[in-house]
mmCIF file of C-alpha atoms in Angstrom:
data_model
loop_
_atom_site.group_PDB
_atom_site.id
_atom_site.type_symbol
_atom_site.label_atom_id
_atom_site.label_comp_id
_atom_site.label_asym_id
_atom_site.label_seq_id
_atom_site.Cartn_x
_atom_site.Cartn_y
_atom_site.Cartn_z
ATOM 1 C CA MET K 235 16.360 -4.218 -3.398
ATOM 2 C CA GLU K 236 18.974 -2.833 -5.569
ATOM 3 C CA ASN K 237 19.337 -5.934 -7.906
ATOM 4 C CA ILE K 238 15.462 -5.246 -8.372
ATOM 5 C CA LEU K 239 15.636 -1.322 -8.508
ATOM 6 C CA ARG K 240 17.964 -2.183 -11.308
ATOM 7 C CA ILE K 241 15.659 -4.119 -12.987
ATOM 8 C CA ILE K 242 12.792 -1.447 -12.959
ATOM 9 C CA TYR K 243 16.001 1.406 -13.830
ATOM 10 C CA ASP K 244 17.486 -0.558 -16.767
ATOM 11 C CA LYS K 245 13.711 -1.016 -18.355
ATOM 12 C CA THR K 246 12.973 2.580 -17.467
ATOM 13 C CA ILE K 247 15.847 4.574 -19.208
ATOM 14 C CA ASN K 248 14.883 2.194 -22.101
ATOM 15 C CA ASN K 249 11.082 3.177 -22.405
ATOM 16 C CA LYS K 250 10.177 -0.166 -21.667
ATOM 17 C CA ILE K 251 7.006 -0.893 -19.178
ATOM 18 C CA LEU K 252 7.843 -4.018 -16.692
ATOM 19 C CA SER K 253 7.081 -7.112 -18.318
ATOM 20 C CA LEU K 254 6.057 -10.238 -17.184
ATOM 21 C CA LYS K 255 9.383 -12.552 -16.841
ATOM 22 C CA ASP K 256 10.323 -8.860 -14.764
ATOM 23 C CA ILE K 257 7.904 -9.338 -12.662
ATOM 24 C CA GLU K 258 8.353 -13.106 -11.270
ATOM 25 C CA LYS K 259 11.712 -12.545 -11.548
ATOM 26 C CA ILE K 260 10.983 -9.038 -9.053
ATOM 27 C CA LEU K 261 8.978 -11.695 -6.748
ATOM 28 C CA GLU K 262 11.672 -13.984 -6.435
ATOM 29 C CA LEU K 263 13.673 -11.617 -5.542
ATOM 30 C CA LEU K 264 11.479 -10.013 -2.657
ATOM 31 C CA VAL K 265 10.310 -13.294 -1.286
ATOM 32 C CA ILE K 266 14.477 -14.495 -1.161
ATOM 33 C CA GLN K 267 15.690 -10.863 0.043
ATOM 34 C CA LYS K 268 12.693 -10.765 2.783
ATOM 35 C CA CYS K 269 12.885 -14.359 3.589
ATOM 36 C CA LEU K 270 9.275 -15.587 2.661
ATOM 37 C CA ASN K 271 10.522 -19.527 1.080
ATOM 38 C CA LYS K 272 7.790 -20.276 4.088
ATOM 39 C CA TYR K 273 5.029 -17.962 2.912
ATOM 40 C CA ILE K 274 5.260 -17.887 -0.345
ATOM 41 C CA LEU K 275 4.832 -21.296 -2.562
ATOM 42 C CA ASN K 276 3.896 -20.326 -5.773
ATOM 43 C CA ILE K 277 3.348 -17.340 -8.511
ATOM 44 C CA ASN K 278 0.707 -17.358 -10.549
ATOM 45 C CA VAL K 279 -0.370 -15.037 -13.303
ATOM 46 C CA GLN K 280 -3.785 -14.984 -15.072
ATOM 47 C CA GLN K 281 -5.019 -13.191 -17.580
ATOM 48 C CA ILE K 282 -8.764 -12.761 -17.241
ATOM 49 C CA ARG K 283 -10.202 -9.443 -15.803
ATOM 50 C CA SER K 284 -10.714 -9.081 -12.057
ATOM 51 C CA ASN K 285 -11.344 -6.680 -10.035
ATOM 52 C CA ASN K 286 -7.845 -6.787 -7.798
ATOM 53 C CA LEU K 287 -4.279 -6.038 -9.674
ATOM 54 C CA ALA K 288 -2.771 -9.209 -7.634
ATOM 55 C CA SER K 289 -3.515 -11.486 -4.861
ATOM 56 C CA TYR K 290 -2.469 -13.320 -1.851
ATOM 57 C CA SER K 291 -3.721 -16.831 -0.748
ATOM 58 C CA ASN K 292 -2.784 -17.421 3.066
ATOM 59 C CA TYR K 293 -4.514 -20.291 2.711
ATOM 60 C CA THR K 294 -2.246 -22.015 -0.779
ATOM 61 C CA LYS K 295 0.201 -19.663 -0.175
ATOM 62 C CA GLU K 296 -0.084 -18.263 -3.445
ATOM 63 C CA ILE K 297 0.929 -14.809 -5.101
ATOM 64 C CA THR K 298 -2.138 -14.546 -8.631
ATOM 65 C CA ILE K 299 -1.133 -10.779 -11.057
ATOM 66 C CA TYR K 300 -3.737 -10.579 -13.039
ATOM 67 C CA THR K 301 -1.927 -9.094 -16.026
ATOM 68 C CA GLU K 302 -5.224 -7.307 -17.843
ATOM 69 C CA MET K 303 -5.954 -4.936 -14.804
ATOM 70 C CA ILE K 304 -1.846 -4.153 -14.157
ATOM 71 C CA GLU K 305 -2.223 -3.811 -17.963
ATOM 72 C CA GLN K 306 -5.301 -1.201 -17.311
ATOM 73 C CA MET K 307 -3.299 0.342 -14.689
ATOM 74 C CA VAL K 308 -0.721 1.607 -16.794
ATOM 75 C CA LYS K 309 -3.246 2.777 -19.372
ATOM 76 C CA ASP K 310 -4.433 4.972 -16.330
ATOM 77 C CA ILE K 311 -1.376 6.366 -15.339
ATOM 78 C CA GLU K 312 -0.776 7.461 -18.623
ATOM 79 C CA ASN K 313 -4.048 9.076 -19.316
ATOM 80 C CA ASN K 314 -4.152 10.968 -16.240
ATOM 81 C CA ILE K 315 -0.841 11.992 -15.066
ATOM 82 C CA LEU K 316 0.565 16.467 -15.910
ATOM 83 C CA ILE K 317 3.710 15.633 -15.535
ATOM 84 C CA THR K 318 5.598 16.222 -19.061
ATOM 85 C CA ASN K 319 9.590 14.149 -18.072
ATOM 86 C CA ASN K 320 9.210 11.412 -19.534
ATOM 87 C CA PHE K 321 11.697 9.512 -17.463
ATOM 88 C CA GLU K 322 9.830 9.884 -14.859
ATOM 89 C CA ILE K 323 6.131 9.158 -16.073
ATOM 90 C CA VAL K 324 7.673 5.211 -17.229
ATOM 91 C CA LEU K 325 9.361 5.197 -14.103
ATOM 92 C CA TYR K 326 5.703 5.997 -12.269
ATOM 93 C CA LYS K 327 4.345 3.046 -13.937
ATOM 94 C CA ASN K 328 6.707 0.953 -13.497
ATOM 95 C CA LEU K 329 7.107 1.612 -9.724
ATOM 96 C CA SER K 330 3.427 1.225 -9.460
ATOM 97 C CA ILE K 331 3.339 -2.161 -10.581
ATOM 98 C CA LEU K 332 6.471 -3.238 -7.810
ATOM 99 C CA GLN K 333 4.168 -1.066 -5.493
ATOM 100 C CA VAL K 334 1.221 -3.943 -5.729
ATOM 101 C CA LEU K 335 4.105 -6.899 -5.545
ATOM 102 C CA LEU K 336 4.866 -4.946 -2.895
ATOM 103 C CA HIS K 337 2.032 -4.753 -1.367
ATOM 104 C CA GLU K 338 0.700 -8.956 -2.325
ATOM 105 C CA ILE K 339 3.888 -9.560 -0.323
ATOM 106 C CA GLU K 340 3.827 -7.753 2.385
ATOM 107 C CA HIS K 341 0.389 -9.741 3.238
ATOM 108 C CA ALA K 342 2.283 -13.154 2.995
ATOM 109 C CA ASN K 343 5.187 -10.851 5.234
ATOM 110 C CA GLN K 344 1.858 -10.804 7.672
ATOM 111 C CA GLN K 345 1.544 -13.658 8.288
ATOM 112 C CA LYS K 346 5.604 -13.827 8.833
ATOM 113 C CA ILE K 347 4.662 -11.249 11.466
ATOM 114 C CA ALA K 348 2.101 -12.323 13.063
ATOM 115 C CA TYR K 349 3.011 -15.617 14.275
ATOM 116 C CA ASN K 350 7.116 -14.503 15.087
ATOM 117 C CA ASP K 351 6.638 -11.161 16.625
ATOM 118 C CA ASN K 352 5.891 -9.044 19.676
ATOM 119 C CA THR K 353 4.880 -5.716 18.614
ATOM 120 C CA ILE K 354 1.847 -3.451 18.155
ATOM 121 C CA GLU K 355 1.295 -4.744 14.660
ATOM 122 C CA ALA K 356 1.796 -8.133 15.053
ATOM 123 C CA LEU K 357 -1.159 -7.700 17.835
ATOM 124 C CA ILE K 358 -3.095 -6.120 15.548
ATOM 125 C CA ILE K 359 -2.459 -8.649 12.028
ATOM 126 C CA ARG K 360 -3.425 -11.364 14.757
ATOM 127 C CA LEU K 361 -6.831 -9.864 16.025
ATOM 128 C CA SER K 362 -7.596 -9.126 11.947
ATOM 129 C CA TYR K 363 -7.116 -12.679 11.477
ATOM 130 C CA LEU K 364 -10.486 -13.131 13.840
ATOM 131 C CA VAL K 365 -12.755 -11.048 11.378
ATOM 132 C CA GLU K 366 -15.043 -13.743 9.731
ATOM 133 C CA ASN K 367 -14.788 -13.850 5.704
ATOM 134 C CA GLY K 368 -18.053 -11.779 4.623
ATOM 135 C CA TYR K 369 -16.629 -8.581 5.531
ATOM 136 C CA GLU K 370 -13.828 -8.246 2.871
ATOM 137 C CA ASP K 371 -16.205 -5.823 0.474
ATOM 138 C CA ALA K 372 -17.674 -3.630 3.049
ATOM 139 C CA LEU K 373 -14.687 -2.987 4.955
ATOM 140 C CA TYR K 374 -11.313 -2.918 3.003
ATOM 141 C CA GLU K 375 -11.136 1.038 3.046
ATOM 142 C CA TYR K 376 -10.989 0.267 7.183
ATOM 143 C CA CYS K 377 -8.645 -3.689 7.059
ATOM 144 C CA PRO K 378 -5.682 -3.665 9.009
ATOM 145 C CA GLU K 379 -4.484 -5.537 6.572
ATOM 146 C CA GLU K 380 -4.681 -4.315 3.373
ATOM 147 C CA ARG K 381 -4.064 -0.420 4.950
ATOM 148 C CA LEU K 382 -0.116 -1.891 6.500
ATOM 149 C CA ALA K 383 0.008 -3.508 2.671
ATOM 150 C CA GLU K 384 -0.545 -0.265 1.480
ATOM 151 C CA ILE K 385 1.320 2.346 3.588
ATOM 152 C CA LYS K 386 4.445 -0.772 4.107
ATOM 153 C CA SER K 387 4.924 -0.656 0.340
ATOM 154 C CA PHE K 388 4.731 2.857 -0.634
ATOM 155 C CA GLU K 389 7.112 3.757 2.346
ATOM 156 C CA GLU K 390 9.402 1.485 0.858
ATOM 157 C CA ILE K 391 9.223 2.706 -2.366
ATOM 158 C CA ARG K 392 9.496 6.765 -1.100
ATOM 159 C CA ASN K 393 12.580 4.834 0.572
ATOM 160 C CA SER K 394 14.133 3.852 -2.313
ATOM 161 C CA ILE K 395 13.632 5.858 -5.697
ATOM 162 C CA TYR K 396 16.521 8.053 -5.254
ATOM 163 C CA TYR K 397 18.817 5.215 -5.680
ATOM 164 C CA ILE K 398 17.101 4.935 -9.152
ATOM 165 C CA ASN K 399 17.684 8.863 -9.893
ATOM 166 C CA LYS K 400 19.293 11.324 -7.675
ATOM 167 C CA ASN K 401 17.765 14.314 -9.996
ATOM 168 C CA LEU K 402 14.103 13.536 -10.377
ATOM 169 C CA THR K 403 11.567 16.314 -10.520
ATOM 170 C CA TYR K 404 7.983 15.246 -9.727
ATOM 171 C CA LEU K 405 8.104 11.948 -8.718
ATOM 172 C CA PRO K 406 9.343 12.514 -4.751
ATOM 173 C CA ASN K 407 5.893 14.415 -4.291
ATOM 174 C CA ILE K 408 3.892 11.965 -6.379
ATOM 175 C CA ILE K 409 5.194 9.038 -4.115
ATOM 176 C CA GLU K 410 4.748 11.040 -1.165
ATOM 177 C CA MET K 411 1.239 11.615 -1.723
ATOM 178 C CA GLU K 412 0.436 8.500 -3.012
ATOM 179 C CA GLU K 413 1.563 7.508 0.447
ATOM 180 C CA LEU K 414 -0.506 9.653 2.445
ATOM 181 C CA LYS K 415 -3.404 8.761 0.482
ATOM 182 C CA ARG K 416 -3.446 5.710 1.850
ATOM 183 C CA LYS K 417 -2.179 6.472 5.164
ATOM 184 C CA LEU K 418 -5.152 8.900 4.735
ATOM 185 C CA ARG K 419 -7.725 5.762 3.887
ATOM 186 C CA GLY K 420 -10.492 5.285 6.296
ATOM 187 C CA TYR K 421 -10.214 8.418 8.329
ATOM 188 C CA HIS K 422 -13.644 10.924 6.992
ATOM 189 C CA TYR K 423 -14.577 13.826 8.689
ATOM 190 C CA LYS K 424 -18.265 12.841 10.093
ATOM 191 C CA LYS K 425 -20.408 15.325 12.921
ATOM 192 C CA GLY K 426 -17.228 17.427 13.929
ATOM 193 C CA CYS K 427 -14.244 13.992 14.682
ATOM 194 C CA VAL K 428 -12.503 12.477 12.872
ATOM 195 C CA THR K 429 -13.719 8.686 12.498
ATOM 196 C CA ILE K 430 -11.179 5.704 13.397
ATOM 197 C CA PRO K 431 -9.873 3.132 11.273
ATOM 198 C CA ILE K 432 -9.628 0.457 13.480
ATOM 199 C CA VAL K 433 -12.518 1.162 15.347
ATOM 200 C CA ASP K 434 -14.997 1.047 12.677
ATOM 201 C CA TYR K 435 -13.247 -1.583 11.607
ATOM 202 C CA PHE K 436 -13.758 -3.910 14.270
ATOM 203 C CA ASN K 437 -17.007 -2.353 15.344
ATOM 204 C CA ASN K 438 -18.712 -2.826 11.589
ATOM 205 C CA SER K 439 -18.008 -6.824 11.854
ATOM 206 C CA ASN K 440 -19.199 -7.184 15.294
ATOM 207 C CA ASN K 441 -15.574 -7.996 17.082
ATOM 208 C CA GLN K 442 -16.410 -4.477 18.780
ATOM 209 C CA GLY K 443 -15.060 -6.583 22.008
ATOM 210 C CA LEU K 444 -11.250 -7.511 20.347
ATOM 211 C CA LEU K 445 -11.429 -3.335 20.931
ATOM 212 C CA ASP K 446 -10.526 -3.324 23.968
ATOM 213 C CA VAL K 447 -7.168 -4.357 23.915
ATOM 214 C CA PHE K 448 -6.121 -0.815 22.798
ATOM 215 C CA ASP K 449 -5.683 2.278 24.799
ATOM 216 C CA LEU K 450 -7.363 4.802 22.317
ATOM 217 C CA THR K 451 -7.808 7.458 25.067
ATOM 218 C CA HIS K 452 -6.452 10.602 23.994
ATOM 219 C CA SER K 453 -2.985 9.321 25.518
ATOM 220 C CA VAL K 454 -2.565 7.868 22.490
ATOM 221 C CA MET K 455 -2.097 11.308 20.640
ATOM 222 C CA ASP K 456 0.890 11.600 22.808
ATOM 223 C CA ASP K 457 2.336 7.308 23.359
ATOM 224 C CA TYR K 458 2.095 7.251 19.148
ATOM 225 C CA THR K 459 4.001 9.674 16.144
ATOM 226 C CA LEU K 460 1.522 10.369 14.072
ATOM 227 C CA LYS K 461 2.902 8.645 11.961
ATOM 228 C CA GLU K 462 2.236 5.267 14.127
ATOM 229 C CA ARG K 463 -1.414 6.130 14.490
ATOM 230 C CA PHE K 464 -1.688 6.909 10.874
ATOM 231 C CA LYS K 465 0.417 3.108 10.021
ATOM 232 C CA TYR K 466 -2.098 1.407 12.584
ATOM 233 C CA GLY K 467 -5.219 3.422 12.103
ATOM 234 C CA PHE K 468 -5.234 4.869 15.216
ATOM 235 C CA PRO K 469 -6.421 8.601 16.254
ATOM 236 C CA ILE K 470 -5.646 11.619 14.870
ATOM 237 C CA SER K 471 -6.978 14.790 15.460
ATOM 238 C CA ILE K 472 -9.307 16.723 13.374
ATOM 239 C CA ASP K 473 -6.171 19.615 12.659
ATOM 240 C CA GLU K 474 -3.798 16.489 11.560
ATOM 241 C CA TYR K 475 -6.718 15.174 8.641
ATOM 242 C CA GLY K 476 -7.140 18.514 7.855
ATOM 243 C CA ASN K 477 -3.262 19.733 6.709
ATOM 244 C CA SER K 478 -3.132 16.172 5.440
ATOM 245 C CA MET K 479 -6.231 16.431 3.480
ATOM 246 C CA ASN K 480 -5.223 19.533 2.365
ATOM 247 C CA LYS K 481 -1.549 18.614 1.259
ATOM 248 C CA LEU K 482 -2.955 15.373 -0.693
ATOM 249 C CA VAL K 483 -5.128 17.074 -2.963
ATOM 250 C CA LEU K 484 -3.921 19.955 -3.871
ATOM 251 C CA SER K 485 -0.428 17.318 -5.275
ATOM 252 C CA LEU K 486 -2.996 15.514 -6.345
ATOM 253 C CA LYS K 487 -4.975 18.795 -8.649
ATOM 254 C CA LYS K 488 -1.428 19.551 -9.438
ATOM 255 C CA ASN K 489 -0.061 16.223 -10.647
ATOM 256 C CA PHE K 490 -3.439 14.196 -12.144
ATOM 257 C CA ASN K 491 -6.113 14.427 -14.351
ATOM 258 C CA ASN K 492 -9.382 12.656 -12.398
ATOM 259 C CA ARG K 493 -8.239 11.527 -9.187
ATOM 260 C CA ILE K 494 -9.491 14.181 -6.348
ATOM 261 C CA ASN K 495 -13.103 12.223 -6.243
ATOM 262 C CA SER K 496 -10.551 8.814 -4.573
ATOM 263 C CA VAL K 497 -9.358 10.806 -2.042
#
């Protein structure tokens, strides 16, 4: 990760946004770092507009970057962020691009995890692969593959930013809240209880039977930490949901325009 952070720092200190060449170099370094040569065979760049910032295909083993959407994301940050430190604004833009890349890299890594590991994460990914195509849009916020890719990519950035600059004022909290926002994705307060992403995902895709492999009774609160339950989309308490949501909303109000509605 050191070489990647150096690229980002050099660009940021010169008040520049990552170029297409930088993006391709970072992807190459990530493939090597995470030993994903078997799972990523090509990197494709498209300028045409898409609803996605980037995508990964399990079939072609190709990552596609949609440059127009990346540019739009950078503009949106410029228009909505309230912090005044220019270095941190530029760094946030570049780290946001890195997060997009890490997200797609993680989808490739999920292939590696699913077929090589014997962990709860590997099991969840394998079961997710059994859900038929056609539910992607309707169940995106609950999808274990997407939630894991978002959470793990922001976690990796949060763990790395101090290597870029130890004197950051605003960005550590912003990245932490971006990660928390992804952890809360798929959880909703309804009729006196908090919904469970992994349950909604398999129930709403007509795969209720796949939930039988999990013990989601009250003991899950003791068996897994809050961090783990967020990661896997397992049950959380009303207090855990309320405290986390309150923390997130306060941070978004402080640091951004027009972000509350997207919670």
